[in-house]
PDB file of C-alpha atoms in Angstrom:
ATOM      1  CA  ASP C 238     -12.138  10.645  10.884  1.00  0.00           C
ATOM      2  CA  THR C 239      -8.965   9.933   9.047  1.00  0.00           C
ATOM      3  CA  GLU C 240      -9.332   6.139   8.560  1.00  0.00           C
ATOM      4  CA  VAL C 241     -10.485   3.554   6.042  1.00  0.00           C
ATOM      5  CA  THR C 242     -12.660   1.110   7.415  1.00  0.00           C
ATOM      6  CA  GLN C 243     -13.035  -2.395   5.738  1.00  0.00           C
ATOM      7  CA  THR C 244     -15.370  -5.117   6.652  1.00  0.00           C
ATOM      8  CA  PRO C 245     -15.083  -8.088   7.177  1.00  0.00           C
ATOM      9  CA  LYS C 246     -11.528  -8.643   8.558  1.00  0.00           C
ATOM     10  CA  HIS C 247     -11.827 -12.166   7.725  1.00  0.00           C
ATOM     11  CA  LEU C 248     -13.596 -14.057   5.282  1.00  0.00           C
ATOM     12  CA  VAL C 249     -13.786 -17.863   4.134  1.00  0.00           C
ATOM     13  CA  MET C 250     -15.996 -18.783   1.265  1.00  0.00           C
ATOM     14  CA  GLY C 251     -16.304 -21.222  -0.910  1.00  0.00           C
ATOM     15  CA  MET C 252     -15.892 -21.497  -4.822  1.00  0.00           C
ATOM     16  CA  THR C 253     -19.553 -21.260  -5.272  1.00  0.00           C
ATOM     17  CA  ASN C 254     -20.324 -18.445  -2.908  1.00  0.00           C
ATOM     18  CA  LYS C 255     -21.124 -14.981  -3.434  1.00  0.00           C
ATOM     19  CA  LYS C 256     -19.861 -12.552  -0.911  1.00  0.00           C
ATOM     20  CA  SER C 257     -18.955  -8.778  -0.842  1.00  0.00           C
ATOM     21  CA  LEU C 258     -16.000  -6.788   0.797  1.00  0.00           C
ATOM     22  CA  LYS C 259     -16.827  -3.219   2.081  1.00  0.00           C
ATOM     23  CA  CYS C 260     -14.674  -0.112   2.331  1.00  0.00           C
ATOM     24  CA  GLU C 261     -15.745   2.988   3.992  1.00  0.00           C
ATOM     25  CA  GLN C 262     -13.905   6.309   4.284  1.00  0.00           C
ATOM     26  CA  HIS C 263     -15.236  10.045   5.506  1.00  0.00           C
ATOM     27  CA  MET C 264     -12.033  11.864   4.574  1.00  0.00           C
ATOM     28  CA  GLY C 265     -13.692  13.403   1.656  1.00  0.00           C
ATOM     29  CA  HIS C 266     -11.132  11.460  -0.652  1.00  0.00           C
ATOM     30  CA  ARG C 267     -12.607  11.394  -4.290  1.00  0.00           C
ATOM     31  CA  ALA C 268     -10.041   8.485  -5.452  1.00  0.00           C
ATOM     32  CA  MET C 269     -10.504   4.827  -4.212  1.00  0.00           C
ATOM     33  CA  TYR C 270      -8.630   1.814  -4.836  1.00  0.00           C
ATOM     34  CA  TRP C 271      -8.601  -1.945  -4.396  1.00  0.00           C
ATOM     35  CA  TYR C 272      -5.268  -3.609  -3.916  1.00  0.00           C
ATOM     36  CA  LYS C 273      -4.573  -7.549  -3.725  1.00  0.00           C
ATOM     37  CA  GLN C 274      -1.729  -8.593  -1.834  1.00  0.00           C
ATOM     38  CA  LYS C 275      -0.199 -12.349  -1.337  1.00  0.00           C
ATOM     39  CA  ALA C 276       1.873 -13.161   1.353  1.00  0.00           C
ATOM     40  CA  LYS C 277       5.375 -11.688   1.004  1.00  0.00           C
ATOM     41  CA  LYS C 278       4.543  -9.694  -1.985  1.00  0.00           C
ATOM     42  CA  PRO C 279       3.797  -6.010  -2.421  1.00  0.00           C
ATOM     43  CA  PRO C 280       0.143  -4.874  -3.180  1.00  0.00           C
ATOM     44  CA  GLU C 281      -1.116  -5.225  -6.692  1.00  0.00           C
ATOM     45  CA  LEU C 282      -3.557  -2.544  -8.045  1.00  0.00           C
ATOM     46  CA  MET C 283      -6.923  -4.071  -9.274  1.00  0.00           C
ATOM     47  CA  PHE C 284      -9.339  -0.856  -9.532  1.00  0.00           C
ATOM     48  CA  VAL C 285      -9.222   2.750  -9.272  1.00  0.00           C
ATOM     49  CA  TYR C 286     -12.435   4.897  -8.866  1.00  0.00           C
ATOM     50  CA  SER C 287     -12.348   8.497  -9.294  1.00  0.00           C
ATOM     51  CA  TYR C 288     -15.299  10.555  -8.418  1.00  0.00           C
ATOM     52  CA  GLU C 289     -17.134   7.526  -8.232  1.00  0.00           C
ATOM     53  CA  LYS C 290     -16.499   6.165 -11.846  1.00  0.00           C
ATOM     54  CA  LEU C 291     -14.180   3.268 -12.508  1.00  0.00           C
ATOM     55  CA  SER C 292     -11.040   4.839 -14.206  1.00  0.00           C
ATOM     56  CA  ILE C 293      -8.697   1.803 -13.959  1.00  0.00           C
ATOM     57  CA  ASN C 294      -9.224  -1.909 -14.266  1.00  0.00           C
ATOM     58  CA  GLU C 295      -6.008  -3.673 -14.174  1.00  0.00           C
ATOM     59  CA  SER C 296      -7.332  -6.549 -16.154  1.00  0.00           C
ATOM     60  CA  VAL C 297      -8.996  -7.950 -13.377  1.00  0.00           C
ATOM     61  CA  PRO C 298     -11.017 -11.375 -13.903  1.00  0.00           C
ATOM     62  CA  SER C 299     -14.832 -10.653 -13.979  1.00  0.00           C
ATOM     63  CA  ARG C 300     -15.480 -12.657 -10.884  1.00  0.00           C
ATOM     64  CA  PHE C 301     -14.331  -9.484  -9.245  1.00  0.00           C
ATOM     65  CA  SER C 302     -16.859  -6.928  -9.526  1.00  0.00           C
ATOM     66  CA  PRO C 303     -16.437  -3.371  -7.936  1.00  0.00           C
ATOM     67  CA  GLU C 304     -19.026  -0.888  -7.109  1.00  0.00           C
ATOM     68  CA  CYS C 305     -18.767   2.436  -5.611  1.00  0.00           C
ATOM     69  CA  PRO C 306     -22.122   3.618  -4.376  1.00  0.00           C
ATOM     70  CA  ASN C 307     -21.224   6.813  -3.475  1.00  0.00           C
ATOM     71  CA  SER C 308     -18.085   9.026  -2.708  1.00  0.00           C
ATOM     72  CA  SER C 309     -17.582   7.306   0.883  1.00  0.00           C
ATOM     73  CA  LEU C 310     -18.124   3.902  -0.200  1.00  0.00           C
ATOM     74  CA  LEU C 311     -16.349   1.154  -2.144  1.00  0.00           C
ATOM     75  CA  ASN C 312     -17.374  -2.598  -2.502  1.00  0.00           C
ATOM     76  CA  LEU C 313     -16.116  -5.626  -4.169  1.00  0.00           C
ATOM     77  CA  HIS C 314     -18.259  -8.154  -5.072  1.00  0.00           C
ATOM     78  CA  LEU C 315     -16.766 -11.539  -5.145  1.00  0.00           C
ATOM     79  CA  HIS C 316     -18.482 -14.579  -7.174  1.00  0.00           C
ATOM     80  CA  ALA C 317     -17.073 -18.185  -8.036  1.00  0.00           C
ATOM     81  CA  LEU C 318     -13.829 -17.515  -6.835  1.00  0.00           C
ATOM     82  CA  GLN C 319     -10.653 -19.671  -7.296  1.00  0.00           C
ATOM     83  CA  PRO C 320      -8.407 -20.761  -4.178  1.00  0.00           C
ATOM     84  CA  GLU C 321      -5.580 -18.852  -5.843  1.00  0.00           C
ATOM     85  CA  ASP C 322      -7.698 -15.781  -5.071  1.00  0.00           C
ATOM     86  CA  SER C 323      -7.055 -16.282  -1.295  1.00  0.00           C
ATOM     87  CA  ALA C 324      -4.930 -12.805  -0.200  1.00  0.00           C
ATOM     88  CA  LEU C 325      -5.201  -9.971   1.688  1.00  0.00           C
ATOM     89  CA  TYR C 326      -7.450  -7.256  -0.312  1.00  0.00           C
ATOM     90  CA  LEU C 327      -6.708  -3.668   0.913  1.00  0.00           C
ATOM     91  CA  CYS C 328      -9.042  -0.717   0.398  1.00  0.00           C
ATOM     92  CA  ALA C 329      -7.192   2.654   0.159  1.00  0.00           C
ATOM     93  CA  SER C 330      -8.376   6.263  -0.682  1.00  0.00           C
ATOM     94  CA  SER C 331      -6.587   9.610  -1.616  1.00  0.00           C
ATOM     95  CA  GLY C 332      -7.494  13.028  -1.845  1.00  0.00           C
ATOM     96  CA  SER C 333      -5.557  16.184  -3.155  1.00  0.00           C
ATOM     97  CA  ASN C 334      -2.904  15.934  -0.186  1.00  0.00           C
ATOM     98  CA  TYR C 335      -0.157  13.745  -0.232  1.00  0.00           C
ATOM     99  CA  GLY C 336      -0.692  10.132   0.485  1.00  0.00           C
ATOM    100  CA  TYR C 337      -2.883   7.116   0.138  1.00  0.00           C
ATOM    101  CA  THR C 338      -4.800   5.758   3.356  1.00  0.00           C
ATOM    102  CA  PHE C 339      -5.032   2.090   3.512  1.00  0.00           C
ATOM    103  CA  GLY C 340      -7.483   0.145   5.322  1.00  0.00           C
ATOM    104  CA  SER C 341      -6.234  -2.722   7.521  1.00  0.00           C
ATOM    105  CA  GLY C 342      -7.665  -5.136   4.849  1.00  0.00           C
ATOM    106  CA  THR C 343     -10.136  -8.084   4.447  1.00  0.00           C
ATOM    107  CA  ARG C 344      -8.136 -11.645   4.787  1.00  0.00           C
ATOM    108  CA  LEU C 345      -9.495 -13.756   2.177  1.00  0.00           C
ATOM    109  CA  THR C 346      -9.523 -17.299   1.971  1.00  0.00           C
ATOM    110  CA  VAL C 347     -11.445 -19.493  -0.795  1.00  0.00           C
ATOM    111  CA  VAL C 348     -11.801 -23.067  -0.071  1.00  0.00           C
TER     112      VAL C 348
ATOM    113  CA  GLY L 146       5.558   0.347 -16.782  1.00  0.00           C
ATOM    114  CA  GLU L 147       7.248   2.052 -13.752  1.00  0.00           C
ATOM    115  CA  ASP L 148       9.361  -0.039 -11.573  1.00  0.00           C
ATOM    116  CA  VAL L 149      10.561   0.343  -7.756  1.00  0.00           C
ATOM    117  CA  GLU L 150      13.352  -1.812  -6.486  1.00  0.00           C
ATOM    118  CA  GLN L 151      14.286  -2.391  -2.894  1.00  0.00           C
ATOM    119  CA  SER L 152      16.765  -4.929  -1.390  1.00  0.00           C
ATOM    120  CA  LEU L 153      14.514  -7.482   0.358  1.00  0.00           C
ATOM    121  CA  PHE L 154      16.137  -8.202   3.596  1.00  0.00           C
ATOM    122  CA  LEU L 155      17.964  -6.108   6.367  1.00  0.00           C
ATOM    123  CA  SER L 156      19.296  -7.329   9.821  1.00  0.00           C
ATOM    124  CA  VAL L 157      20.452  -5.022  12.386  1.00  0.00           C
ATOM    125  CA  ARG L 158      21.120  -4.911  16.314  1.00  0.00           C
ATOM    126  CA  GLU L 159      18.724  -3.208  18.396  1.00  0.00           C
ATOM    127  CA  GLY L 160      20.042   0.395  19.269  1.00  0.00           C
ATOM    128  CA  ASP L 161      21.695   0.311  15.633  1.00  0.00           C
ATOM    129  CA  SER L 162      20.472   2.531  12.791  1.00  0.00           C
ATOM    130  CA  SER L 163      18.821   0.990   9.803  1.00  0.00           C
ATOM    131  CA  VAL L 164      19.019   2.208   6.377  1.00  0.00           C
ATOM    132  CA  ILE L 165      16.522   0.793   3.832  1.00  0.00           C
ATOM    133  CA  ASN L 166      17.339   1.842  -0.152  1.00  0.00           C
ATOM    134  CA  CYS L 167      14.968   1.882  -2.893  1.00  0.00           C
ATOM    135  CA  THR L 168      15.375   3.027  -6.496  1.00  0.00           C
ATOM    136  CA  TYR L 169      12.710   4.016  -9.023  1.00  0.00           C
ATOM    137  CA  THR L 170      12.301   4.624 -12.823  1.00  0.00           C
ATOM    138  CA  ASP L 171       9.193   7.170 -13.101  1.00  0.00           C
ATOM    139  CA  SER L 172      10.689  10.671 -13.911  1.00  0.00           C
ATOM    140  CA  SER L 173       7.373  12.050 -13.151  1.00  0.00           C
ATOM    141  CA  SER L 174       7.030  11.044  -9.714  1.00  0.00           C
ATOM    142  CA  THR L 175       5.511  13.745  -7.446  1.00  0.00           C
ATOM    143  CA  TYR L 176       5.615  11.866  -4.110  1.00  0.00           C
ATOM    144  CA  LEU L 177       7.753   9.196  -2.727  1.00  0.00           C
ATOM    145  CA  TYR L 178       6.514   7.225   0.340  1.00  0.00           C
ATOM    146  CA  TRP L 179       7.730   4.785   2.956  1.00  0.00           C
ATOM    147  CA  TYR L 180       4.829   2.067   4.341  1.00  0.00           C
ATOM    148  CA  LYS L 181       5.304  -0.270   7.146  1.00  0.00           C
ATOM    149  CA  GLN L 182       3.598  -3.511   7.243  1.00  0.00           C
ATOM    150  CA  GLU L 183       3.547  -5.930  10.335  1.00  0.00           C
ATOM    151  CA  PRO L 184       2.663  -9.208  10.142  1.00  0.00           C
ATOM    152  CA  GLY L 185      -1.054  -9.879   9.126  1.00  0.00           C
ATOM    153  CA  ALA L 186      -1.688  -6.157   9.360  1.00  0.00           C
ATOM    154  CA  GLY L 187      -2.477  -3.579   6.588  1.00  0.00           C
ATOM    155  CA  LEU L 188      -0.091  -1.086   5.352  1.00  0.00           C
ATOM    156  CA  GLN L 189       0.707   2.147   7.658  1.00  0.00           C
ATOM    157  CA  LEU L 190       2.095   5.168   6.231  1.00  0.00           C
ATOM    158  CA  LEU L 191       5.481   5.802   7.884  1.00  0.00           C
ATOM    159  CA  THR L 192       6.593   9.229   5.924  1.00  0.00           C
ATOM    160  CA  TYR L 193       6.629  10.491   2.553  1.00  0.00           C
ATOM    161  CA  ILE L 194       8.793  13.038   0.757  1.00  0.00           C
ATOM    162  CA  PHE L 195       7.662  15.460  -1.927  1.00  0.00           C
ATOM    163  CA  SER L 196       9.884  15.247  -5.101  1.00  0.00           C
ATOM    164  CA  ASN L 197      10.974  18.787  -4.753  1.00  0.00           C
ATOM    165  CA  MET L 198      12.856  17.938  -1.463  1.00  0.00           C
ATOM    166  CA  ASP L 199      15.991  16.073  -0.645  1.00  0.00           C
ATOM    167  CA  MET L 200      15.840  15.236   2.887  1.00  0.00           C
ATOM    168  CA  LYS L 201      12.767  15.096   5.376  1.00  0.00           C
ATOM    169  CA  GLN L 202      13.134  14.105   9.187  1.00  0.00           C
ATOM    170  CA  ASP L 203      10.444  13.107  11.523  1.00  0.00           C
ATOM    171  CA  GLN L 204      11.624  11.854  14.893  1.00  0.00           C
ATOM    172  CA  ARG L 205      13.659   8.752  14.283  1.00  0.00           C
ATOM    173  CA  LEU L 206      13.059   8.798  10.738  1.00  0.00           C
ATOM    174  CA  THR L 207      15.194  10.363   8.010  1.00  0.00           C
ATOM    175  CA  VAL L 208      14.310  10.125   4.232  1.00  0.00           C
ATOM    176  CA  LEU L 209      16.856  11.380   2.009  1.00  0.00           C
ATOM    177  CA  LEU L 210      15.872  11.649  -1.846  1.00  0.00           C
ATOM    178  CA  ASN L 211      18.410  11.904  -4.732  1.00  0.00           C
ATOM    179  CA  LYS L 212      15.964  12.744  -7.611  1.00  0.00           C
ATOM    180  CA  LYS L 213      19.022  12.779 -10.215  1.00  0.00           C
ATOM    181  CA  ASP L 214      19.820   9.079  -9.349  1.00  0.00           C
ATOM    182  CA  LYS L 215      16.053   8.428  -8.477  1.00  0.00           C
ATOM    183  CA  HIS L 216      17.365   6.958  -5.277  1.00  0.00           C
ATOM    184  CA  LEU L 217      15.313   7.171  -2.141  1.00  0.00           C
ATOM    185  CA  SER L 218      16.637   6.017   1.606  1.00  0.00           C
ATOM    186  CA  LEU L 219      14.732   5.588   4.738  1.00  0.00           C
ATOM    187  CA  ARG L 220      17.104   5.776   7.979  1.00  0.00           C
ATOM    188  CA  ILE L 221      15.616   4.606  11.209  1.00  0.00           C
ATOM    189  CA  ALA L 222      17.636   5.693  14.084  1.00  0.00           C
ATOM    190  CA  ASP L 223      17.965   3.493  17.595  1.00  0.00           C
ATOM    191  CA  THR L 224      16.361   0.656  15.767  1.00  0.00           C
ATOM    192  CA  GLN L 225      13.779  -1.371  18.347  1.00  0.00           C
ATOM    193  CA  THR L 226      12.514  -4.712  17.984  1.00  0.00           C
ATOM    194  CA  GLY L 227       8.945  -3.141  17.420  1.00  0.00           C
ATOM    195  CA  ASP L 228      10.436  -1.883  14.022  1.00  0.00           C
ATOM    196  CA  SER L 229      10.807  -5.429  12.712  1.00  0.00           C
ATOM    197  CA  ALA L 230       8.510  -5.393   9.585  1.00  0.00           C
ATOM    198  CA  ILE L 231       8.353  -5.062   5.789  1.00  0.00           C
ATOM    199  CA  TYR L 232       9.005  -1.643   4.573  1.00  0.00           C
ATOM    200  CA  PHE L 233       7.728  -0.736   1.275  1.00  0.00           C
ATOM    201  CA  CYS L 234       8.924   2.214  -0.807  1.00  0.00           C
ATOM    202  CA  ALA L 235       6.057   3.684  -3.201  1.00  0.00           C
ATOM    203  CA  GLU L 236       6.175   6.280  -5.805  1.00  0.00           C
ATOM    204  CA  ARG L 237       3.072   8.187  -7.235  1.00  0.00           C
ATOM    205  CA  GLY L 238       3.416   9.970 -10.165  1.00  0.00           C
ATOM    206  CA  LEU L 239       0.858  10.226 -13.284  1.00  0.00           C
ATOM    207  CA  ALA L 240      -0.189   6.574 -12.557  1.00  0.00           C
ATOM    208  CA  PRO L 241      -1.648   5.561  -9.034  1.00  0.00           C
ATOM    209  CA  LEU L 242       0.807   4.324  -6.544  1.00  0.00           C
ATOM    210  CA  VAL L 243       3.419   1.728  -7.504  1.00  0.00           C
ATOM    211  CA  PHE L 244       4.967  -0.286  -4.606  1.00  0.00           C
ATOM    212  CA  GLY L 245       8.648  -2.033  -4.321  1.00  0.00           C
ATOM    213  CA  LYS L 246       8.990  -5.815  -3.558  1.00  0.00           C
ATOM    214  CA  GLY L 247       9.616  -4.634   0.275  1.00  0.00           C
ATOM    215  CA  THR L 248      12.345  -4.847   2.635  1.00  0.00           C
ATOM    216  CA  ARG L 249      12.054  -7.369   5.544  1.00  0.00           C
ATOM    217  CA  LEU L 250      13.777  -5.679   8.522  1.00  0.00           C
ATOM    218  CA  SER L 251      14.806  -7.918  11.134  1.00  0.00           C
ATOM    219  CA  VAL L 252      15.521  -6.537  14.384  1.00  0.00           C
ATOM    220  CA  ILE L 253      18.064  -8.463  16.817  1.00  0.00           C
ATOM    221  CA  ALA L 254      17.868  -7.912  20.563  1.00  0.00           C
TER     222      ALA L 254
END
């Protein structure tokens, strides 16, 4: 299995909702990442987990809460989001080999 | 922080070669990558090059790396309409992956 699987593919949520984005990989990668991508912009790093511990938080607002339950799973919990948080949220993983493998993303719309 | 720069747009005719350029600032870069993103889709790793190489060829794709000038290029031979997409240059050093702003490639039939 050489994929990163993200669910759901699309999500519409209200500003008072609580939702979660999920990411799964079975490549044995020990680093996992959340990136946020706005339209026509490059992906921006949000969080990095290394060996299931949060190693980088790029000053992301607390309404985004990451969680890494085990080495294969990465979640992003969302609460009280703003319309400007609407974006494509990409999960990635990397191992000791060369590259980052990205999932196809969750397109989030906050209404 | 580290920076990766790319030109924003490139337009080529079908069948011609496309060359997308990228410059970066991180002296500790170990790997450099080219990702492709089609509209509404995630990122697809096209190819990569290790920093001690100066060229890598993979079918229609040729990557050239000038480490002294910190310049990376991607050449796509016989460009097809299916190659229309945004191409992101990215580098990995001591820090996680840093992306350029992306080059939008338009292929004219």
